[in-house]
Amino acid sequence: MASVARPLVRPLYLAYLGFILAVLYFPFVVMTILSFQGPRGGHTFPLRGVSTIWYWKLFNPGKLTPYSDVGEFLGDYLAALQRSVVLAVITMLISLWFRRMDLPLHWLTTGLPVHVMWTLPFSLIIFLMFFNRFDTSLEDAALILGATRWKTFRHVTLPLMQPAILTSLLFAFTLSLDEFQRSLLITGTDQTLPLMVMASVTTRITPTLYALGTLTTLLSFAVVGAYLVLLTYSLRKSRRFVEGSGSGVK
């Protein structure tokens, strides 16, 4: 039986491997077929003709054709691709240089920069949301009345931006405290809490994890509570400042 089954192993293995590759690359095949959609076709089947107009539009961004529709995106994909490639190459070179510095894997030397890069975009988004509603006339009024730029920042901008600062701090703290994927490769032997918890569940689970979960949950409640208290205080202070400025102008 073994001698009979042995010749079938390789064909079955190749058939299984071919099936896996077909499943993985089937979306690519579908995408390639749809890229030759006719000029009146959409992004789904059935095909409405066959043409290369979509490749022409890719290399001729912003140019209208008789088949252009209202609301069609006319951005320069290839220019964006070029910027992405340059950015990726520079990032790659910096990463090689960073590794050549022979910095040991540690939660401060390699972990801290990665956590900052991970949380920075979220903090930036929060500040952009607040700055879109920021009344710059208050800064102008302070400058006109003789305040220096530092005093304007200290007594006008900073108090009004306290809610954004507190919110970004909470986001950064939460994301960094719970970070696992990026910390897995760059913290070394001194593991952070998520890594330690993941390592512990690979062995015998004990109620120690429940005690840890209780403490971390209480810590989270304390941080959120402190955030709400400070946020309420800063909002009231900002409201009084704006109302006082408005009454002063009148």
mmCIF file of C-alpha atoms in Angstrom:
data_model
loop_
_atom_site.group_PDB
_atom_site.id
_atom_site.type_symbol
_atom_site.label_atom_id
_atom_site.label_comp_id
_atom_site.label_asym_id
_atom_site.label_seq_id
_atom_site.Cartn_x
_atom_site.Cartn_y
_atom_site.Cartn_z
ATOM 1 C CA MET A 1 0.000 0.000 0.000
ATOM 2 C CA ALA A 2 2.816 2.395 0.821
ATOM 3 C CA SER A 3 4.534 1.722 -2.496
ATOM 4 C CA VAL A 4 1.272 2.348 -4.343
ATOM 5 C CA ALA A 5 0.458 5.577 -2.482
ATOM 6 C CA ARG A 6 3.942 7.046 -2.802
ATOM 7 C CA PRO A 7 3.620 8.008 -6.526
ATOM 8 C CA LEU A 8 0.408 9.865 -5.706
ATOM 9 C CA VAL A 9 1.958 12.099 -3.041
ATOM 10 C CA ARG A 10 3.783 14.464 -5.387
ATOM 11 C CA PRO A 11 0.825 15.024 -7.790
ATOM 12 C CA LEU A 12 -1.497 15.640 -4.844
ATOM 13 C CA TYR A 13 0.979 18.043 -3.295
ATOM 14 C CA LEU A 14 1.376 19.933 -6.581
ATOM 15 C CA ALA A 15 -2.396 20.060 -7.024
ATOM 16 C CA TYR A 16 -2.813 21.403 -3.493
ATOM 17 C CA LEU A 17 -0.066 23.986 -4.044
ATOM 18 C CA GLY A 18 -1.641 25.020 -7.347
ATOM 19 C CA PHE A 19 -5.010 25.442 -5.632
ATOM 20 C CA ILE A 20 -3.491 27.673 -2.939
ATOM 21 C CA LEU A 21 -1.723 29.812 -5.555
ATOM 22 C CA ALA A 22 -4.901 30.080 -7.587
ATOM 23 C CA VAL A 23 -6.858 31.273 -4.558
ATOM 24 C CA LEU A 24 -4.159 33.795 -3.642
ATOM 25 C CA TYR A 25 -3.758 35.235 -7.147
ATOM 26 C CA PHE A 26 -7.344 35.000 -8.348
ATOM 27 C CA PRO A 27 -8.102 38.608 -7.248
ATOM 28 C CA PHE A 28 -5.068 39.753 -9.260
ATOM 29 C CA VAL A 29 -6.388 37.947 -12.345
ATOM 30 C CA VAL A 30 -9.801 39.551 -11.916
ATOM 31 C CA MET A 31 -8.199 42.982 -11.430
ATOM 32 C CA THR A 32 -6.099 42.544 -14.568
ATOM 33 C CA ILE A 33 -9.132 41.580 -16.648
ATOM 34 C CA LEU A 34 -11.149 44.535 -15.382
ATOM 35 C CA SER A 35 -8.264 46.899 -16.170
ATOM 36 C CA PHE A 36 -9.032 46.295 -19.842
ATOM 37 C CA GLN A 37 -12.654 47.305 -19.383
ATOM 38 C CA GLY A 38 -14.186 49.266 -22.213
ATOM 39 C CA PRO A 39 -14.454 53.063 -22.012
ATOM 40 C CA ARG A 40 -18.126 52.856 -21.038
ATOM 41 C CA GLY A 41 -17.567 50.057 -18.537
ATOM 42 C CA GLY A 42 -17.399 50.238 -14.780
ATOM 43 C CA HIS A 43 -15.360 48.556 -12.105
ATOM 44 C CA THR A 44 -17.405 45.348 -12.071
ATOM 45 C CA PHE A 45 -18.400 42.630 -14.482
ATOM 46 C CA PRO A 46 -19.688 42.193 -17.143
ATOM 47 C CA LEU A 47 -17.126 43.744 -19.450
ATOM 48 C CA ARG A 48 -18.486 46.416 -21.752
ATOM 49 C CA GLY A 49 -15.932 46.137 -24.475
ATOM 50 C CA VAL A 50 -12.161 45.849 -24.319
ATOM 51 C CA SER A 51 -9.740 48.791 -24.420
ATOM 52 C CA THR A 52 -6.544 50.217 -22.928
ATOM 53 C CA ILE A 53 -8.060 53.624 -22.151
ATOM 54 C CA TRP A 54 -7.594 53.155 -18.427
ATOM 55 C CA TYR A 55 -3.850 52.676 -18.882
ATOM 56 C CA TRP A 56 -3.825 55.793 -21.073
ATOM 57 C CA LYS A 57 -5.547 57.742 -18.293
ATOM 58 C CA LEU A 58 -3.027 56.406 -15.817
ATOM 59 C CA PHE A 59 -0.145 57.893 -17.815
ATOM 60 C CA ASN A 60 -2.064 61.060 -18.754
ATOM 61 C CA PRO A 61 -3.526 62.329 -15.488
ATOM 62 C CA GLY A 62 -5.960 65.198 -15.508
ATOM 63 C CA LYS A 63 -6.794 64.936 -19.214
ATOM 64 C CA LEU A 64 -10.445 64.625 -20.127
ATOM 65 C CA THR A 65 -11.791 62.320 -22.796
ATOM 66 C CA PRO A 66 -15.215 61.971 -24.418
ATOM 67 C CA TYR A 67 -15.807 59.139 -21.953
ATOM 68 C CA SER A 68 -14.974 61.121 -18.791
ATOM 69 C CA ASP A 69 -17.759 61.210 -16.220
ATOM 70 C CA VAL A 70 -18.702 63.926 -13.753
ATOM 71 C CA GLY A 71 -16.902 63.374 -10.474
ATOM 72 C CA GLU A 72 -14.203 61.181 -11.986
ATOM 73 C CA PHE A 73 -10.974 61.298 -9.986
ATOM 74 C CA LEU A 74 -8.223 62.933 -12.034
ATOM 75 C CA GLY A 75 -5.316 62.650 -9.619
ATOM 76 C CA ASP A 76 -1.790 61.746 -10.693
ATOM 77 C CA TYR A 77 -1.372 58.179 -9.492
ATOM 78 C CA LEU A 78 2.110 57.746 -10.946
ATOM 79 C CA ALA A 79 3.429 60.882 -9.216
ATOM 80 C CA ALA A 80 2.006 59.579 -5.941
ATOM 81 C CA LEU A 81 3.649 56.218 -6.648
ATOM 82 C CA GLN A 82 6.969 57.967 -7.229
ATOM 83 C CA ARG A 83 6.729 59.825 -3.937
ATOM 84 C CA SER A 84 5.801 56.615 -2.129
ATOM 85 C CA VAL A 85 8.786 54.777 -3.638
ATOM 86 C CA VAL A 86 11.189 57.585 -2.706
ATOM 87 C CA LEU A 87 9.784 57.699 0.815
ATOM 88 C CA ALA A 88 10.071 53.923 1.121
ATOM 89 C CA VAL A 89 13.690 53.961 -0.098
ATOM 90 C CA ILE A 90 14.667 56.727 2.328
ATOM 91 C CA THR A 91 12.925 54.868 5.146
ATOM 92 C CA MET A 92 14.743 51.697 4.170
ATOM 93 C CA LEU A 93 18.132 53.421 4.191
ATOM 94 C CA ILE A 94 17.474 55.086 7.533
ATOM 95 C CA SER A 95 16.367 51.720 8.980
ATOM 96 C CA LEU A 96 19.607 50.073 7.757
ATOM 97 C CA TRP A 97 21.620 52.953 9.228
ATOM 98 C CA PHE A 98 19.678 52.714 12.486
ATOM 99 C CA ARG A 99 20.555 49.059 12.745
ATOM 100 C CA ARG A 100 24.216 49.746 11.909
ATOM 101 C CA MET A 101 24.459 51.904 15.025
ATOM 102 C CA ASP A 102 24.424 48.656 16.991
ATOM 103 C CA LEU A 103 21.769 49.951 19.338
ATOM 104 C CA PRO A 104 20.595 47.172 21.643
ATOM 105 C CA LEU A 105 16.973 46.132 21.444
ATOM 106 C CA HIS A 106 15.477 47.872 24.430
ATOM 107 C CA TRP A 107 12.174 49.461 25.312
ATOM 108 C CA LEU A 108 13.879 52.870 25.547
ATOM 109 C CA THR A 109 16.393 52.808 22.669
ATOM 110 C CA THR A 110 14.259 51.151 19.994
ATOM 111 C CA GLY A 111 10.833 50.866 21.587
ATOM 112 C CA LEU A 112 10.346 54.548 22.398
ATOM 113 C CA PRO A 113 10.882 55.901 18.835
ATOM 114 C CA VAL A 114 8.536 53.296 17.392
ATOM 115 C CA HIS A 115 5.823 54.099 19.919
ATOM 116 C CA VAL A 116 6.173 57.810 19.186
ATOM 117 C CA MET A 117 5.885 57.210 15.446
ATOM 118 C CA TRP A 118 2.837 55.024 16.046
ATOM 119 C CA THR A 119 0.957 57.497 18.240
ATOM 120 C CA LEU A 120 2.029 60.729 16.509
ATOM 121 C CA PRO A 121 -0.474 60.585 13.595
ATOM 122 C CA PHE A 122 -3.411 60.159 15.964
ATOM 123 C CA SER A 123 -2.316 63.145 18.051
ATOM 124 C CA LEU A 124 -1.832 65.183 14.874
ATOM 125 C CA ILE A 125 -5.356 64.381 13.700
ATOM 126 C CA ILE A 126 -6.772 65.523 17.030
ATOM 127 C CA PHE A 127 -4.876 68.815 16.847
ATOM 128 C CA LEU A 128 -6.033 69.397 13.271
ATOM 129 C CA MET A 129 -9.647 68.918 14.347
ATOM 130 C CA PHE A 130 -9.250 71.498 17.106
ATOM 131 C CA PHE A 131 -7.290 73.942 14.961
ATOM 132 C CA ASN A 132 -10.038 73.910 12.332
ATOM 133 C CA ARG A 133 -12.342 75.447 14.952
ATOM 134 C CA PHE A 134 -9.741 77.708 16.528
ATOM 135 C CA ASP A 135 -10.566 81.429 16.424
ATOM 136 C CA THR A 136 -7.334 83.120 15.353
ATOM 137 C CA SER A 137 -8.849 86.563 15.935
ATOM 138 C CA LEU A 138 -8.194 86.071 19.660
ATOM 139 C CA GLU A 139 -4.459 85.799 18.987
ATOM 140 C CA ASP A 140 -4.609 88.841 16.725
ATOM 141 C CA ALA A 141 -6.381 90.832 19.425
ATOM 142 C CA ALA A 142 -3.719 89.942 21.977
ATOM 143 C CA LEU A 143 -0.921 90.954 19.597
ATOM 144 C CA ILE A 144 -2.649 94.220 18.739
ATOM 145 C CA LEU A 145 -3.022 95.044 22.430
ATOM 146 C CA GLY A 146 0.748 94.744 22.887
ATOM 147 C CA ALA A 147 1.281 91.152 24.037
ATOM 148 C CA THR A 148 4.399 89.381 22.804
ATOM 149 C CA ARG A 149 4.124 86.152 20.848
ATOM 150 C CA TRP A 150 5.214 84.150 23.882
ATOM 151 C CA LYS A 151 2.596 85.807 26.129
ATOM 152 C CA THR A 152 -0.022 85.306 23.424
ATOM 153 C CA PHE A 153 0.830 81.624 23.279
ATOM 154 C CA ARG A 154 0.998 81.312 27.079
ATOM 155 C CA HIS A 155 -2.195 83.178 27.957
ATOM 156 C CA VAL A 156 -4.360 82.757 24.814
ATOM 157 C CA THR A 157 -3.384 79.840 22.580
ATOM 158 C CA LEU A 158 -2.380 77.351 25.241
ATOM 159 C CA PRO A 159 -5.517 77.711 27.413
ATOM 160 C CA LEU A 160 -7.760 77.357 24.372
ATOM 161 C CA MET A 161 -5.862 74.300 23.146
ATOM 162 C CA GLN A 162 -5.886 72.491 26.491
ATOM 163 C CA PRO A 163 -8.738 70.158 25.426
ATOM 164 C CA ALA A 164 -6.753 69.106 22.341
ATOM 165 C CA ILE A 165 -3.612 68.576 24.415
ATOM 166 C CA LEU A 166 -5.432 66.466 26.988
ATOM 167 C CA THR A 167 -7.194 64.404 24.304
ATOM 168 C CA SER A 168 -3.978 63.727 22.397
ATOM 169 C CA LEU A 169 -2.240 62.744 25.641
ATOM 170 C CA LEU A 170 -5.002 60.254 26.419
ATOM 171 C CA PHE A 171 -4.851 58.761 22.919
ATOM 172 C CA ALA A 172 -1.078 58.440 23.005
ATOM 173 C CA PHE A 173 -1.124 56.894 26.476
ATOM 174 C CA THR A 174 -3.818 54.373 25.527
ATOM 175 C CA LEU A 175 -2.210 53.336 22.240
ATOM 176 C CA SER A 176 1.252 52.992 23.763
ATOM 177 C CA LEU A 177 0.045 51.073 26.826
ATOM 178 C CA ASP A 178 -1.759 48.485 24.706
ATOM 179 C CA GLU A 179 0.747 48.253 21.829
ATOM 180 C CA PHE A 180 1.720 44.690 20.925
ATOM 181 C CA GLN A 181 2.481 44.216 17.205
ATOM 182 C CA ARG A 182 5.259 46.773 16.894
ATOM 183 C CA SER A 183 6.631 46.158 20.397
ATOM 184 C CA LEU A 184 7.092 42.483 19.641
ATOM 185 C CA LEU A 185 10.146 43.091 17.466
ATOM 186 C CA ILE A 186 11.885 46.040 19.093
ATOM 187 C CA THR A 187 11.751 45.802 22.874
ATOM 188 C CA GLY A 188 14.330 43.099 23.523
ATOM 189 C CA THR A 189 14.304 41.044 26.700
ATOM 190 C CA ASP A 190 12.718 43.721 28.913
ATOM 191 C CA GLN A 191 9.179 43.069 27.774
ATOM 192 C CA THR A 192 6.284 45.472 28.018
ATOM 193 C CA LEU A 193 3.009 44.434 29.609
ATOM 194 C CA PRO A 194 1.208 43.232 26.420
ATOM 195 C CA LEU A 195 4.206 41.077 25.507
ATOM 196 C CA MET A 196 4.411 39.687 29.031
ATOM 197 C CA VAL A 197 0.718 38.814 29.015
ATOM 198 C CA MET A 198 0.992 37.097 25.639
ATOM 199 C CA ALA A 199 4.000 35.106 26.850
ATOM 200 C CA SER A 200 2.166 34.059 29.995
ATOM 201 C CA VAL A 201 -0.882 32.674 28.179
ATOM 202 C CA THR A 202 1.341 30.236 26.280
ATOM 203 C CA THR A 203 1.906 28.393 29.566
ATOM 204 C CA ARG A 204 -0.445 27.590 32.422
ATOM 205 C CA ILE A 205 -2.930 30.404 32.986
ATOM 206 C CA THR A 206 -3.387 31.370 36.624
ATOM 207 C CA PRO A 207 -5.640 33.895 38.401
ATOM 208 C CA THR A 208 -2.628 36.210 38.499
ATOM 209 C CA LEU A 209 -3.787 37.444 35.112
ATOM 210 C CA TYR A 210 -7.179 38.263 36.610
ATOM 211 C CA ALA A 211 -5.516 40.291 39.346
ATOM 212 C CA LEU A 212 -3.427 42.065 36.740
ATOM 213 C CA GLY A 213 -6.505 42.731 34.649
ATOM 214 C CA THR A 214 -8.281 44.213 37.646
ATOM 215 C CA LEU A 215 -5.399 46.559 38.410
ATOM 216 C CA THR A 216 -4.960 47.662 34.808
ATOM 217 C CA THR A 217 -8.694 48.266 34.469
ATOM 218 C CA LEU A 218 -8.672 50.407 37.612
ATOM 219 C CA LEU A 219 -5.663 52.250 36.230
ATOM 220 C CA SER A 220 -7.540 52.898 32.997
ATOM 221 C CA PHE A 221 -10.544 54.204 34.935
ATOM 222 C CA ALA A 222 -8.262 56.479 36.952
ATOM 223 C CA VAL A 223 -6.614 57.870 33.818
ATOM 224 C CA VAL A 224 -9.972 58.450 32.119
ATOM 225 C CA GLY A 225 -11.352 60.045 35.285
ATOM 226 C CA ALA A 226 -8.385 62.394 35.550
ATOM 227 C CA TYR A 227 -8.789 63.216 31.861
ATOM 228 C CA LEU A 228 -12.482 64.069 32.309
ATOM 229 C CA VAL A 229 -11.785 66.267 35.337
ATOM 230 C CA LEU A 230 -8.996 68.153 33.580
ATOM 231 C CA LEU A 231 -11.007 68.402 30.366
ATOM 232 C CA THR A 232 -14.022 69.835 32.191
ATOM 233 C CA TYR A 233 -11.795 72.347 33.968
ATOM 234 C CA SER A 234 -10.060 73.400 30.746
ATOM 235 C CA LEU A 235 -13.366 73.750 28.870
ATOM 236 C CA ARG A 236 -14.807 75.941 31.603
ATOM 237 C CA LYS A 237 -11.639 78.024 31.682
ATOM 238 C CA SER A 238 -11.654 78.431 27.922
ATOM 239 C CA ARG A 239 -15.351 79.364 27.929
ATOM 240 C CA ARG A 240 -14.797 82.014 30.606
ATOM 241 C CA PHE A 241 -11.824 83.353 28.674
ATOM 242 C CA VAL A 242 -13.802 83.646 25.424
ATOM 243 C CA GLU A 243 -16.776 85.226 27.156
ATOM 244 C CA GLY A 244 -14.498 87.676 28.950
ATOM 245 C CA SER A 245 -12.779 88.568 25.704
ATOM 246 C CA GLY A 246 -16.092 89.099 24.005
ATOM 247 C CA SER A 247 -17.397 91.376 26.740
ATOM 248 C CA GLY A 248 -14.105 93.275 26.705
ATOM 249 C CA VAL A 249 -14.354 93.892 22.975
ATOM 250 C CA LYS A 250 -17.855 95.195 23.366
#
